[in-house]
């Protein structure tokens, strides 16, 4: 089964790179399909790392995509200010690994960031720059993500309803709730954009698909609430709000009433057929005090480390100084691991966000895709403030790559394309 999944992903990367990229972004979820025990479902179990699907497959896939582009014509790559963040991050990671508590672990962390973290930025930027119909390619990516969110969200929901064990966070058995929720939240964001633009942003002309999306939006939203992952919910809300604000979207009252009615009916159904107290307990703040307390302790530990180690403790060393393996906040993690260099990385990332905002603001009347791509970035950026660690933020890096590549192509619309 693993070999079959690898073959399918690699074939897509060769034939339809954007679909392949969408699959690679969700590799953590896809690899769980191999290990689900349908006779003994466990929503609290997390699968062990899979080096074949988790590391080797993405690396091979990126190489195949680049080779295909190069066979058609010589691959073009343009360095810009966005690249500076990743180049600087790689340099800082490897230098700080030298004085880390565990050099082997630190170097392993740095290699993960280089090969299967930041590489999502470079490969997404390469694809957009070197594709003739780059807007169409980006549309295919987001449509693929929406389909994946519906498929995996439905599978998780069905397994939950068939399971006798109550789980307070909806996910697929063996999959950590955060990457699962990231997919569902992204599906909600994409579905909302289709709804609010009547499909024009992704060039959806079929009225049937648009109407089906009207059903999909509240459906995915309910699944998102069932995941009980507050950081992603906040990320979706902020991304939607910024899109509406920057794009100056005026929502009709009829639209609000219609969507609100659908959501209310769906909520009533959920409350009647699902253990509401268990499934939505984390949103209601019950049973979450330890999680919150632990994070505040980790935040305090971060500042203590920063004051006593001005150049940081090196990658992957936070667990030696705190009760948590990482601070659950990208900015604080950079401070703890790299000290003053981490502060510089944080500032660089903020400046990237500000620059993207200004670009989206300037070009919103010319191409609304800029506003969506900025919202796409904000979605993952907000999520980094609550979970995961530097090398794992594939979605954030991919969003920057899309924006950088799209910005280059927009500025050079008359330049020759190669794929």
mmCIF file of C-alpha atoms in Angstrom:
data_model
loop_
_atom_site.group_PDB
_atom_site.id
_atom_site.type_symbol
_atom_site.label_atom_id
_atom_site.label_comp_id
_atom_site.label_asym_id
_atom_site.label_seq_id
_atom_site.Cartn_x
_atom_site.Cartn_y
_atom_site.Cartn_z
ATOM 1 C CA UNK A 1 0.000 0.000 0.000
ATOM 2 C CA UNK A 2 2.852 2.359 0.826
ATOM 3 C CA UNK A 3 4.514 1.648 -2.514
ATOM 4 C CA UNK A 4 1.213 2.270 -4.327
ATOM 5 C CA UNK A 5 0.763 5.641 -2.594
ATOM 6 C CA UNK A 6 4.348 6.626 -3.437
ATOM 7 C CA UNK A 7 3.838 5.724 -7.101
ATOM 8 C CA UNK A 8 0.570 7.689 -7.326
ATOM 9 C CA UNK A 9 2.120 10.799 -5.757
ATOM 10 C CA UNK A 10 5.219 10.670 -7.960
ATOM 11 C CA UNK A 11 3.128 10.179 -11.102
ATOM 12 C CA UNK A 12 1.052 13.221 -10.232
ATOM 13 C CA UNK A 13 4.216 15.232 -9.604
ATOM 14 C CA UNK A 14 5.384 14.356 -13.119
ATOM 15 C CA UNK A 15 2.061 14.720 -14.954
ATOM 16 C CA UNK A 16 0.210 17.318 -12.844
ATOM 17 C CA UNK A 17 2.737 19.030 -10.544
ATOM 18 C CA UNK A 18 0.162 21.174 -8.730
ATOM 19 C CA UNK A 19 -1.941 18.156 -7.762
ATOM 20 C CA UNK A 20 1.250 16.395 -6.718
ATOM 21 C CA UNK A 21 2.185 19.419 -4.610
ATOM 22 C CA UNK A 22 -1.238 19.355 -2.932
ATOM 23 C CA UNK A 23 -0.743 15.678 -2.095
ATOM 24 C CA UNK A 24 2.752 16.301 -0.739
ATOM 25 C CA UNK A 25 1.464 19.064 1.514
ATOM 26 C CA UNK A 26 -0.956 16.536 3.048
ATOM 27 C CA UNK A 27 1.486 13.627 3.150
ATOM 28 C CA UNK A 28 1.121 13.349 6.931
ATOM 29 C CA UNK A 29 -2.568 12.551 6.494
ATOM 30 C CA UNK A 30 -2.208 10.420 3.374
ATOM 31 C CA UNK A 31 0.366 8.118 4.948
ATOM 32 C CA UNK A 32 -2.085 7.383 7.790
ATOM 33 C CA UNK A 33 -4.381 5.604 5.323
ATOM 34 C CA UNK A 34 -1.862 2.792 5.217
ATOM 35 C CA UNK A 35 -1.926 2.223 8.975
ATOM 36 C CA UNK A 36 -5.572 2.731 9.986
ATOM 37 C CA UNK A 37 -6.898 -0.355 11.773
ATOM 38 C CA UNK A 38 -10.584 -0.173 10.901
ATOM 39 C CA UNK A 39 -11.355 -2.936 13.417
ATOM 40 C CA UNK A 40 -9.713 -1.076 16.273
ATOM 41 C CA UNK A 41 -9.952 2.653 15.695
ATOM 42 C CA UNK A 42 -7.854 4.855 17.972
ATOM 43 C CA UNK A 43 -8.323 8.623 17.670
ATOM 44 C CA UNK A 44 -5.757 9.274 20.394
ATOM 45 C CA UNK A 45 -2.978 7.267 18.737
ATOM 46 C CA UNK A 46 -0.314 9.016 16.664
ATOM 47 C CA UNK A 47 1.533 7.050 13.991
ATOM 48 C CA UNK A 48 5.286 6.787 14.124
ATOM 49 C CA UNK A 49 7.311 8.759 11.605
ATOM 50 C CA UNK A 50 7.495 7.203 8.148
ATOM 51 C CA UNK A 51 10.784 8.057 6.457
ATOM 52 C CA UNK A 52 9.612 6.720 3.075
ATOM 53 C CA UNK A 53 6.451 8.830 2.774
ATOM 54 C CA UNK A 54 7.475 11.602 5.145
ATOM 55 C CA UNK A 55 10.951 12.368 3.806
ATOM 56 C CA UNK A 56 12.160 10.307 0.848
ATOM 57 C CA UNK A 57 9.011 10.707 -1.269
ATOM 58 C CA UNK A 58 8.870 14.539 -1.026
ATOM 59 C CA UNK A 59 12.575 14.841 -1.875
ATOM 60 C CA UNK A 60 12.251 12.558 -4.916
ATOM 61 C CA UNK A 61 9.054 14.367 -5.954
ATOM 62 C CA UNK A 62 10.735 17.781 -5.858
ATOM 63 C CA UNK A 63 13.604 16.459 -7.948
ATOM 64 C CA UNK A 64 11.202 14.960 -10.513
ATOM 65 C CA UNK A 65 9.236 18.206 -10.796
ATOM 66 C CA UNK A 66 12.425 20.186 -11.380
ATOM 67 C CA UNK A 67 13.727 17.667 -13.927
ATOM 68 C CA UNK A 68 10.462 17.806 -15.859
ATOM 69 C CA UNK A 69 10.591 21.588 -15.973
ATOM 70 C CA UNK A 70 14.225 21.493 -17.077
ATOM 71 C CA UNK A 71 13.540 18.960 -19.841
ATOM 72 C CA UNK A 72 10.926 21.263 -21.368
ATOM 73 C CA UNK A 73 13.238 24.216 -21.177
ATOM 74 C CA UNK A 74 15.890 25.518 -18.873
ATOM 75 C CA UNK A 75 14.379 26.211 -15.457
ATOM 76 C CA UNK A 76 14.225 29.882 -14.576
ATOM 77 C CA UNK A 77 14.652 31.028 -10.999
ATOM 78 C CA UNK A 78 14.712 34.607 -9.812
ATOM 79 C CA UNK A 79 16.107 35.473 -6.386
ATOM 80 C CA UNK A 80 14.327 38.207 -4.468
ATOM 81 C CA UNK A 81 13.842 39.483 -0.939
ATOM 82 C CA UNK A 82 11.629 36.506 -0.068
ATOM 83 C CA UNK A 83 14.552 34.137 -0.593
ATOM 84 C CA UNK A 84 16.624 36.034 1.939
ATOM 85 C CA UNK A 85 14.523 34.732 4.819
ATOM 86 C CA UNK A 86 15.091 31.101 3.871
ATOM 87 C CA UNK A 87 18.762 31.461 3.032
ATOM 88 C CA UNK A 88 19.367 33.267 6.311
ATOM 89 C CA UNK A 89 17.348 30.653 8.229
ATOM 90 C CA UNK A 90 19.415 27.806 6.779
ATOM 91 C CA UNK A 91 22.682 29.550 7.645
ATOM 92 C CA UNK A 92 21.566 30.299 11.216
ATOM 93 C CA UNK A 93 20.257 26.767 11.746
ATOM 94 C CA UNK A 94 23.488 25.067 10.756
ATOM 95 C CA UNK A 95 25.719 27.527 12.621
ATOM 96 C CA UNK A 96 23.659 27.227 15.807
ATOM 97 C CA UNK A 97 23.753 23.429 15.497
ATOM 98 C CA UNK A 98 27.460 23.559 16.311
ATOM 99 C CA UNK A 99 26.853 24.780 19.867
ATOM 100 C CA UNK A 100 23.541 22.959 20.414
ATOM 101 C CA UNK A 101 23.083 20.623 23.387
ATOM 102 C CA UNK A 102 22.781 17.652 21.039
ATOM 103 C CA UNK A 103 24.592 18.319 17.761
ATOM 104 C CA UNK A 104 23.167 15.226 16.043
ATOM 105 C CA UNK A 105 19.554 16.176 16.847
ATOM 106 C CA UNK A 106 20.216 19.787 15.871
ATOM 107 C CA UNK A 107 21.707 18.831 12.509
ATOM 108 C CA UNK A 108 18.769 16.477 11.901
ATOM 109 C CA UNK A 109 16.373 19.321 12.635
ATOM 110 C CA UNK A 110 18.286 21.625 10.273
ATOM 111 C CA UNK A 111 18.250 19.031 7.485
ATOM 112 C CA UNK A 112 14.484 18.595 7.890
ATOM 113 C CA UNK A 113 14.027 22.329 7.483
ATOM 114 C CA UNK A 114 16.273 22.358 4.425
ATOM 115 C CA UNK A 115 14.949 19.271 2.631
ATOM 116 C CA UNK A 116 11.286 18.884 3.602
ATOM 117 C CA UNK A 117 10.405 22.270 5.095
ATOM 118 C CA UNK A 118 11.706 25.308 3.241
ATOM 119 C CA UNK A 119 11.887 23.251 0.031
ATOM 120 C CA UNK A 120 8.115 23.782 -0.293
ATOM 121 C CA UNK A 121 8.865 27.469 -0.786
ATOM 122 C CA UNK A 122 11.429 26.919 -3.502
ATOM 123 C CA UNK A 123 9.507 24.263 -5.437
ATOM 124 C CA UNK A 124 6.209 26.191 -5.380
ATOM 125 C CA UNK A 125 7.962 29.325 -6.582
ATOM 126 C CA UNK A 126 9.739 27.359 -9.313
ATOM 127 C CA UNK A 127 6.469 25.876 -10.581
ATOM 128 C CA UNK A 128 4.659 29.229 -10.722
ATOM 129 C CA UNK A 129 7.565 30.998 -12.435
ATOM 130 C CA UNK A 130 8.031 28.253 -15.029
ATOM 131 C CA UNK A 131 4.423 27.499 -15.955
ATOM 132 C CA UNK A 132 2.775 29.231 -18.908
ATOM 133 C CA UNK A 133 -0.752 29.061 -17.457
ATOM 134 C CA UNK A 134 0.393 29.817 -13.944
ATOM 135 C CA UNK A 135 -2.977 31.195 -12.801
ATOM 136 C CA UNK A 136 -4.666 27.995 -13.960
ATOM 137 C CA UNK A 137 -2.018 25.934 -12.173
ATOM 138 C CA UNK A 138 -2.655 27.760 -8.895
ATOM 139 C CA UNK A 139 -6.400 27.213 -9.329
ATOM 140 C CA UNK A 140 -5.795 23.483 -9.751
ATOM 141 C CA UNK A 141 -3.798 23.398 -6.526
ATOM 142 C CA UNK A 142 -6.526 25.012 -4.449
ATOM 143 C CA UNK A 143 -9.285 22.935 -6.035
ATOM 144 C CA UNK A 144 -7.260 19.821 -5.190
ATOM 145 C CA UNK A 145 -6.905 20.940 -1.576
ATOM 146 C CA UNK A 146 -10.668 21.499 -1.352
ATOM 147 C CA UNK A 147 -11.346 17.998 -2.675
ATOM 148 C CA UNK A 148 -8.849 16.489 -0.217
ATOM 149 C CA UNK A 149 -10.428 18.367 2.697
ATOM 150 C CA UNK A 150 -13.864 17.026 1.768
ATOM 151 C CA UNK A 151 -12.606 13.460 1.319
ATOM 152 C CA UNK A 152 -10.533 13.248 4.502
ATOM 153 C CA UNK A 153 -13.006 15.288 6.532
ATOM 154 C CA UNK A 154 -15.834 12.946 5.528
ATOM 155 C CA UNK A 155 -13.750 9.841 6.241
ATOM 156 C CA UNK A 156 -12.841 11.138 9.699
ATOM 157 C CA UNK A 157 -16.484 11.986 10.422
ATOM 158 C CA UNK A 158 -17.736 8.574 9.334
ATOM 159 C CA UNK A 159 -15.097 6.779 11.404
ATOM 160 C CA UNK A 160 -15.977 8.908 14.403
ATOM 161 C CA UNK A 161 -19.697 8.082 14.117
ATOM 162 C CA UNK A 162 -18.901 4.367 13.765
ATOM 163 C CA UNK A 163 -16.512 4.386 16.713
ATOM 164 C CA UNK A 164 -17.691 3.455 20.195
ATOM 165 C CA UNK A 165 -14.881 5.445 21.808
ATOM 166 C CA UNK A 166 -15.585 9.128 22.334
ATOM 167 C CA UNK A 167 -12.869 11.463 21.067
ATOM 168 C CA UNK A 168 -12.804 15.144 21.952
ATOM 169 C CA UNK A 169 -10.865 16.111 18.805
ATOM 170 C CA UNK A 170 -11.944 14.972 15.378
ATOM 171 C CA UNK A 171 -9.115 13.652 13.228
ATOM 172 C CA UNK A 172 -8.180 10.512 11.352
ATOM 173 C CA UNK A 173 -6.899 7.691 13.553
ATOM 174 C CA UNK A 174 -3.122 7.955 13.772
ATOM 175 C CA UNK A 175 -3.011 11.578 12.569
ATOM 176 C CA UNK A 176 -2.149 14.421 14.929
ATOM 177 C CA UNK A 177 -5.142 16.807 15.090
ATOM 178 C CA UNK A 178 -3.125 19.846 13.978
ATOM 179 C CA UNK A 179 -2.171 18.800 10.401
ATOM 180 C CA UNK A 180 -5.666 17.365 9.938
ATOM 181 C CA UNK A 181 -7.232 20.621 11.095
ATOM 182 C CA UNK A 182 -4.893 22.635 8.872
ATOM 183 C CA UNK A 183 -6.310 20.803 5.862
ATOM 184 C CA UNK A 184 -9.918 21.309 6.969
ATOM 185 C CA UNK A 185 -9.331 24.975 7.777
ATOM 186 C CA UNK A 186 -7.750 25.533 4.388
ATOM 187 C CA UNK A 187 -10.712 23.801 2.774
ATOM 188 C CA UNK A 188 -13.058 26.193 4.609
ATOM 189 C CA UNK A 189 -11.017 29.195 3.419
ATOM 190 C CA UNK A 190 -11.050 28.020 -0.215
ATOM 191 C CA UNK A 191 -14.758 27.142 -0.103
ATOM 192 C CA UNK A 192 -15.541 30.557 1.354
ATOM 193 C CA UNK A 193 -13.606 32.287 -1.438
ATOM 194 C CA UNK A 194 -15.573 30.335 -4.043
ATOM 195 C CA UNK A 195 -18.793 31.328 -2.302
ATOM 196 C CA UNK A 196 -18.028 35.021 -1.864
ATOM 197 C CA UNK A 197 -16.671 35.472 -5.429
ATOM 198 C CA UNK A 198 -19.269 33.148 -7.009
ATOM 199 C CA UNK A 199 -16.432 30.967 -8.260
ATOM 200 C CA UNK A 200 -14.675 33.625 -10.305
ATOM 201 C CA UNK A 201 -11.475 33.629 -8.255
ATOM 202 C CA UNK A 202 -10.771 30.008 -9.251
ATOM 203 C CA UNK A 203 -12.467 30.249 -12.638
ATOM 204 C CA UNK A 204 -15.365 27.982 -11.663
ATOM 205 C CA UNK A 205 -18.063 28.441 -14.298
ATOM 206 C CA UNK A 206 -20.325 25.523 -13.458
ATOM 207 C CA UNK A 207 -23.429 26.571 -11.531
ATOM 208 C CA UNK A 208 -23.762 23.025 -10.198
ATOM 209 C CA UNK A 209 -20.300 23.101 -8.631
ATOM 210 C CA UNK A 210 -21.002 26.518 -7.145
ATOM 211 C CA UNK A 211 -24.241 25.261 -5.593
ATOM 212 C CA UNK A 212 -22.524 22.175 -4.258
ATOM 213 C CA UNK A 213 -19.938 24.452 -2.687
ATOM 214 C CA UNK A 214 -22.714 26.289 -0.843
ATOM 215 C CA UNK A 215 -23.402 22.981 0.895
ATOM 216 C CA UNK A 216 -19.707 22.165 1.310
ATOM 217 C CA UNK A 217 -18.916 25.419 3.146
ATOM 218 C CA UNK A 218 -21.072 24.867 6.271
ATOM 219 C CA UNK A 219 -20.224 21.151 6.121
ATOM 220 C CA UNK A 220 -16.479 21.814 6.310
ATOM 221 C CA UNK A 221 -17.038 24.522 8.918
ATOM 222 C CA UNK A 222 -18.752 22.009 11.199
ATOM 223 C CA UNK A 223 -15.919 19.558 10.716
ATOM 224 C CA UNK A 224 -13.498 22.364 11.581
ATOM 225 C CA UNK A 225 -15.340 23.035 14.850
ATOM 226 C CA UNK A 226 -15.308 19.331 15.600
ATOM 227 C CA UNK A 227 -11.505 19.285 15.410
ATOM 228 C CA UNK A 228 -11.402 21.487 18.508
ATOM 229 C CA UNK A 229 -8.232 23.222 17.345
ATOM 230 C CA UNK A 230 -8.612 26.840 18.340
ATOM 231 C CA UNK A 231 -5.483 28.170 16.631
ATOM 232 C CA UNK A 232 -6.626 27.065 13.188
ATOM 233 C CA UNK A 233 -10.142 28.398 13.785
ATOM 234 C CA UNK A 234 -8.686 31.787 14.644
ATOM 235 C CA UNK A 235 -6.430 31.605 11.577
ATOM 236 C CA UNK A 236 -9.423 30.997 9.295
ATOM 237 C CA UNK A 237 -11.368 33.861 10.878
ATOM 238 C CA UNK A 238 -8.479 36.339 10.520
ATOM 239 C CA UNK A 239 -7.755 35.262 6.920
ATOM 240 C CA UNK A 240 -11.413 35.681 5.932
ATOM 241 C CA UNK A 241 -11.678 39.037 7.698
ATOM 242 C CA UNK A 242 -8.552 40.420 6.003
ATOM 243 C CA UNK A 243 -9.746 39.229 2.599
ATOM 244 C CA UNK A 244 -13.107 40.959 3.042
ATOM 245 C CA UNK A 245 -11.379 44.092 4.325
ATOM 246 C CA UNK A 246 -8.691 44.396 1.641
ATOM 247 C CA UNK A 247 -10.936 43.306 -1.234
ATOM 248 C CA UNK A 248 -13.680 45.652 -0.007
ATOM 249 C CA UNK A 249 -16.302 42.939 -0.342
ATOM 250 C CA UNK A 250 -19.859 43.990 0.392
ATOM 251 C CA UNK A 251 -21.901 41.046 1.627
ATOM 252 C CA UNK A 252 -25.637 41.170 0.947
ATOM 253 C CA UNK A 253 -28.005 40.643 3.878
ATOM 254 C CA UNK A 254 -29.765 37.909 1.925
ATOM 255 C CA UNK A 255 -26.477 36.040 1.655
ATOM 256 C CA UNK A 256 -25.839 36.343 5.385
ATOM 257 C CA UNK A 257 -29.351 35.164 6.268
ATOM 258 C CA UNK A 258 -29.149 32.221 3.882
ATOM 259 C CA UNK A 259 -25.739 31.026 5.063
ATOM 260 C CA UNK A 260 -26.694 31.610 8.706
ATOM 261 C CA UNK A 261 -29.831 29.510 8.333
ATOM 262 C CA UNK A 262 -27.921 26.624 6.784
ATOM 263 C CA UNK A 263 -25.345 26.763 9.570
ATOM 264 C CA UNK A 264 -28.021 26.812 12.260
ATOM 265 C CA UNK A 265 -29.815 23.768 10.803
ATOM 266 C CA UNK A 266 -26.525 21.904 10.529
ATOM 267 C CA UNK A 267 -25.631 22.732 14.141
ATOM 268 C CA UNK A 268 -28.991 21.425 15.349
ATOM 269 C CA UNK A 269 -28.374 18.166 13.519
ATOM 270 C CA UNK A 270 -24.902 17.849 15.000
ATOM 271 C CA UNK A 271 -26.076 18.574 18.540
ATOM 272 C CA UNK A 272 -28.838 15.963 18.241
ATOM 273 C CA UNK A 273 -26.684 13.152 16.862
ATOM 274 C CA UNK A 274 -23.242 13.766 18.345
ATOM 275 C CA UNK A 275 -22.066 14.007 21.937
ATOM 276 C CA UNK A 276 -21.764 17.794 21.934
ATOM 277 C CA UNK A 277 -20.177 17.998 25.383
ATOM 278 C CA UNK A 278 -17.357 15.660 24.404
ATOM 279 C CA UNK A 279 -16.713 16.760 20.839
ATOM 280 C CA UNK A 280 -16.779 20.505 21.441
ATOM 281 C CA UNK A 281 -15.316 20.509 24.963
ATOM 282 C CA UNK A 282 -12.053 22.232 24.033
ATOM 283 C CA UNK A 283 -13.891 25.130 22.392
ATOM 284 C CA UNK A 284 -15.945 25.535 25.564
ATOM 285 C CA UNK A 285 -12.636 25.680 27.501
ATOM 286 C CA UNK A 286 -13.432 22.576 29.563
ATOM 287 C CA UNK A 287 -10.571 20.207 30.205
ATOM 288 C CA UNK A 288 -8.060 22.529 28.547
ATOM 289 C CA UNK A 289 -6.487 24.218 31.557
ATOM 290 C CA UNK A 290 -3.431 21.955 31.552
ATOM 291 C CA UNK A 291 -2.795 22.643 27.854
ATOM 292 C CA UNK A 292 -3.026 26.388 28.425
ATOM 293 C CA UNK A 293 -0.953 26.307 31.630
ATOM 294 C CA UNK A 294 1.778 24.256 29.965
ATOM 295 C CA UNK A 295 2.036 26.748 27.133
ATOM 296 C CA UNK A 296 2.339 29.704 29.478
ATOM 297 C CA UNK A 297 5.104 27.871 31.294
ATOM 298 C CA UNK A 298 6.816 27.268 27.949
ATOM 299 C CA UNK A 299 6.483 30.966 27.107
ATOM 300 C CA UNK A 300 8.113 31.881 30.417
ATOM 301 C CA UNK A 301 10.879 29.337 29.791
ATOM 302 C CA UNK A 302 11.490 30.904 26.376
ATOM 303 C CA UNK A 303 12.238 34.327 27.833
ATOM 304 C CA UNK A 304 14.408 32.753 30.521
ATOM 305 C CA UNK A 305 16.430 30.966 27.853
ATOM 306 C CA UNK A 306 16.729 34.121 25.790
ATOM 307 C CA UNK A 307 18.071 36.121 28.751
ATOM 308 C CA UNK A 308 20.614 33.458 29.738
ATOM 309 C CA UNK A 309 21.598 32.334 26.201
ATOM 310 C CA UNK A 310 21.813 35.440 23.980
ATOM 311 C CA UNK A 311 22.716 33.337 20.930
ATOM 312 C CA UNK A 312 20.185 30.613 21.702
ATOM 313 C CA UNK A 313 20.467 26.960 22.607
ATOM 314 C CA UNK A 314 20.483 25.620 19.053
ATOM 315 C CA UNK A 315 17.797 23.698 17.154
ATOM 316 C CA UNK A 316 15.785 20.967 18.841
ATOM 317 C CA UNK A 317 17.013 21.714 22.357
ATOM 318 C CA UNK A 318 13.974 23.320 23.973
ATOM 319 C CA UNK A 319 12.850 20.143 25.756
ATOM 320 C CA UNK A 320 16.038 20.259 27.835
ATOM 321 C CA UNK A 321 14.860 23.530 29.400
ATOM 322 C CA UNK A 322 11.078 23.172 29.507
ATOM 323 C CA UNK A 323 8.211 20.760 30.074
ATOM 324 C CA UNK A 324 7.188 21.024 26.402
ATOM 325 C CA UNK A 325 9.250 19.936 23.374
ATOM 326 C CA UNK A 326 8.779 23.340 21.702
ATOM 327 C CA UNK A 327 7.164 26.675 22.655
ATOM 328 C CA UNK A 328 4.137 26.319 20.331
ATOM 329 C CA UNK A 329 4.952 29.720 18.892
ATOM 330 C CA UNK A 330 7.273 30.271 15.942
ATOM 331 C CA UNK A 331 8.552 33.660 17.110
ATOM 332 C CA UNK A 332 9.328 32.411 20.617
ATOM 333 C CA UNK A 333 10.956 29.277 19.270
ATOM 334 C CA UNK A 334 13.287 31.369 17.129
ATOM 335 C CA UNK A 335 14.201 33.415 20.215
ATOM 336 C CA UNK A 336 14.941 30.311 22.281
ATOM 337 C CA UNK A 337 16.864 28.420 19.610
ATOM 338 C CA UNK A 338 18.803 31.251 17.963
ATOM 339 C CA UNK A 339 18.742 34.146 20.429
ATOM 340 C CA UNK A 340 19.334 37.546 18.824
ATOM 341 C CA UNK A 341 19.597 35.828 15.436
ATOM 342 C CA UNK A 342 16.107 34.446 16.036
ATOM 343 C CA UNK A 343 14.809 37.937 16.720
ATOM 344 C CA UNK A 344 16.224 38.994 13.371
ATOM 345 C CA UNK A 345 14.430 36.079 11.671
ATOM 346 C CA UNK A 346 11.177 37.082 13.355
ATOM 347 C CA UNK A 347 11.579 40.665 12.172
ATOM 348 C CA UNK A 348 12.378 39.466 8.639
ATOM 349 C CA UNK A 349 9.202 37.348 8.543
ATOM 350 C CA UNK A 350 7.123 40.289 9.779
ATOM 351 C CA UNK A 351 8.599 42.512 7.068
ATOM 352 C CA UNK A 352 7.753 39.841 4.470
ATOM 353 C CA UNK A 353 4.160 39.884 5.698
ATOM 354 C CA UNK A 354 4.001 43.689 5.548
ATOM 355 C CA UNK A 355 5.474 43.680 2.043
ATOM 356 C CA UNK A 356 2.938 41.097 0.877
ATOM 357 C CA UNK A 357 0.144 43.184 2.386
ATOM 358 C CA UNK A 358 1.309 46.294 0.516
ATOM 359 C CA UNK A 359 1.569 44.356 -2.757
ATOM 360 C CA UNK A 360 -1.943 42.936 -2.285
ATOM 361 C CA UNK A 361 -3.288 46.374 -1.414
ATOM 362 C CA UNK A 362 -1.662 47.956 -4.464
ATOM 363 C CA UNK A 363 -2.854 45.321 -6.939
ATOM 364 C CA UNK A 364 -6.271 44.394 -5.546
ATOM 365 C CA UNK A 365 -8.117 46.217 -8.321
ATOM 366 C CA UNK A 366 -5.946 44.639 -11.008
ATOM 367 C CA UNK A 367 -5.880 41.053 -9.773
ATOM 368 C CA UNK A 368 -7.874 39.856 -6.769
ATOM 369 C CA UNK A 369 -5.716 36.724 -6.569
ATOM 370 C CA UNK A 370 -3.090 38.813 -4.763
ATOM 371 C CA UNK A 371 -5.545 39.403 -1.930
ATOM 372 C CA UNK A 372 -6.389 35.722 -1.674
ATOM 373 C CA UNK A 373 -2.731 34.649 -1.722
ATOM 374 C CA UNK A 374 -2.053 37.129 1.070
ATOM 375 C CA UNK A 375 -4.980 35.651 3.039
ATOM 376 C CA UNK A 376 -3.537 32.216 2.309
ATOM 377 C CA UNK A 377 -0.251 33.345 3.877
ATOM 378 C CA UNK A 378 -2.008 34.915 6.877
ATOM 379 C CA UNK A 379 -3.898 31.672 7.504
ATOM 380 C CA UNK A 380 -0.685 29.712 8.009
ATOM 381 C CA UNK A 381 1.124 32.611 9.668
ATOM 382 C CA UNK A 382 -1.494 32.913 12.428
ATOM 383 C CA UNK A 383 -1.410 29.159 12.928
ATOM 384 C CA UNK A 384 2.364 29.270 13.548
ATOM 385 C CA UNK A 385 1.679 31.359 16.640
ATOM 386 C CA UNK A 386 -0.009 28.378 18.311
ATOM 387 C CA UNK A 387 1.626 25.163 17.213
ATOM 388 C CA UNK A 388 4.344 23.172 15.559
ATOM 389 C CA UNK A 389 7.968 23.985 15.073
ATOM 390 C CA UNK A 390 10.090 25.706 12.412
ATOM 391 C CA UNK A 391 10.752 22.868 9.984
ATOM 392 C CA UNK A 392 7.101 21.729 10.019
ATOM 393 C CA UNK A 393 5.544 24.899 8.606
ATOM 394 C CA UNK A 394 5.312 23.597 5.037
ATOM 395 C CA UNK A 395 2.066 25.436 4.347
ATOM 396 C CA UNK A 396 3.544 28.773 5.409
ATOM 397 C CA UNK A 397 6.563 28.334 3.149
ATOM 398 C CA UNK A 398 4.442 27.187 0.226
ATOM 399 C CA UNK A 399 2.182 30.226 0.605
ATOM 400 C CA UNK A 400 5.197 32.547 0.423
ATOM 401 C CA UNK A 401 6.469 30.660 -2.623
ATOM 402 C CA UNK A 402 3.135 31.056 -4.410
ATOM 403 C CA UNK A 403 3.026 34.750 -3.629
ATOM 404 C CA UNK A 404 6.641 35.363 -4.676
ATOM 405 C CA UNK A 405 6.212 33.455 -7.948
ATOM 406 C CA UNK A 406 2.867 35.086 -8.696
ATOM 407 C CA UNK A 407 4.274 38.545 -8.020
ATOM 408 C CA UNK A 408 7.166 37.911 -10.399
ATOM 409 C CA UNK A 409 4.878 36.643 -13.167
ATOM 410 C CA UNK A 410 2.475 39.547 -12.675
ATOM 411 C CA UNK A 411 5.301 42.054 -13.049
ATOM 412 C CA UNK A 412 6.677 40.239 -16.101
ATOM 413 C CA UNK A 413 3.495 39.216 -17.906
ATOM 414 C CA UNK A 414 5.078 39.750 -21.319
ATOM 415 C CA UNK A 415 8.216 37.754 -20.582
ATOM 416 C CA UNK A 416 8.664 34.343 -22.162
ATOM 417 C CA UNK A 417 7.391 31.285 -20.318
ATOM 418 C CA UNK A 418 8.963 27.862 -20.405
ATOM 419 C CA UNK A 419 6.430 25.139 -19.568
#
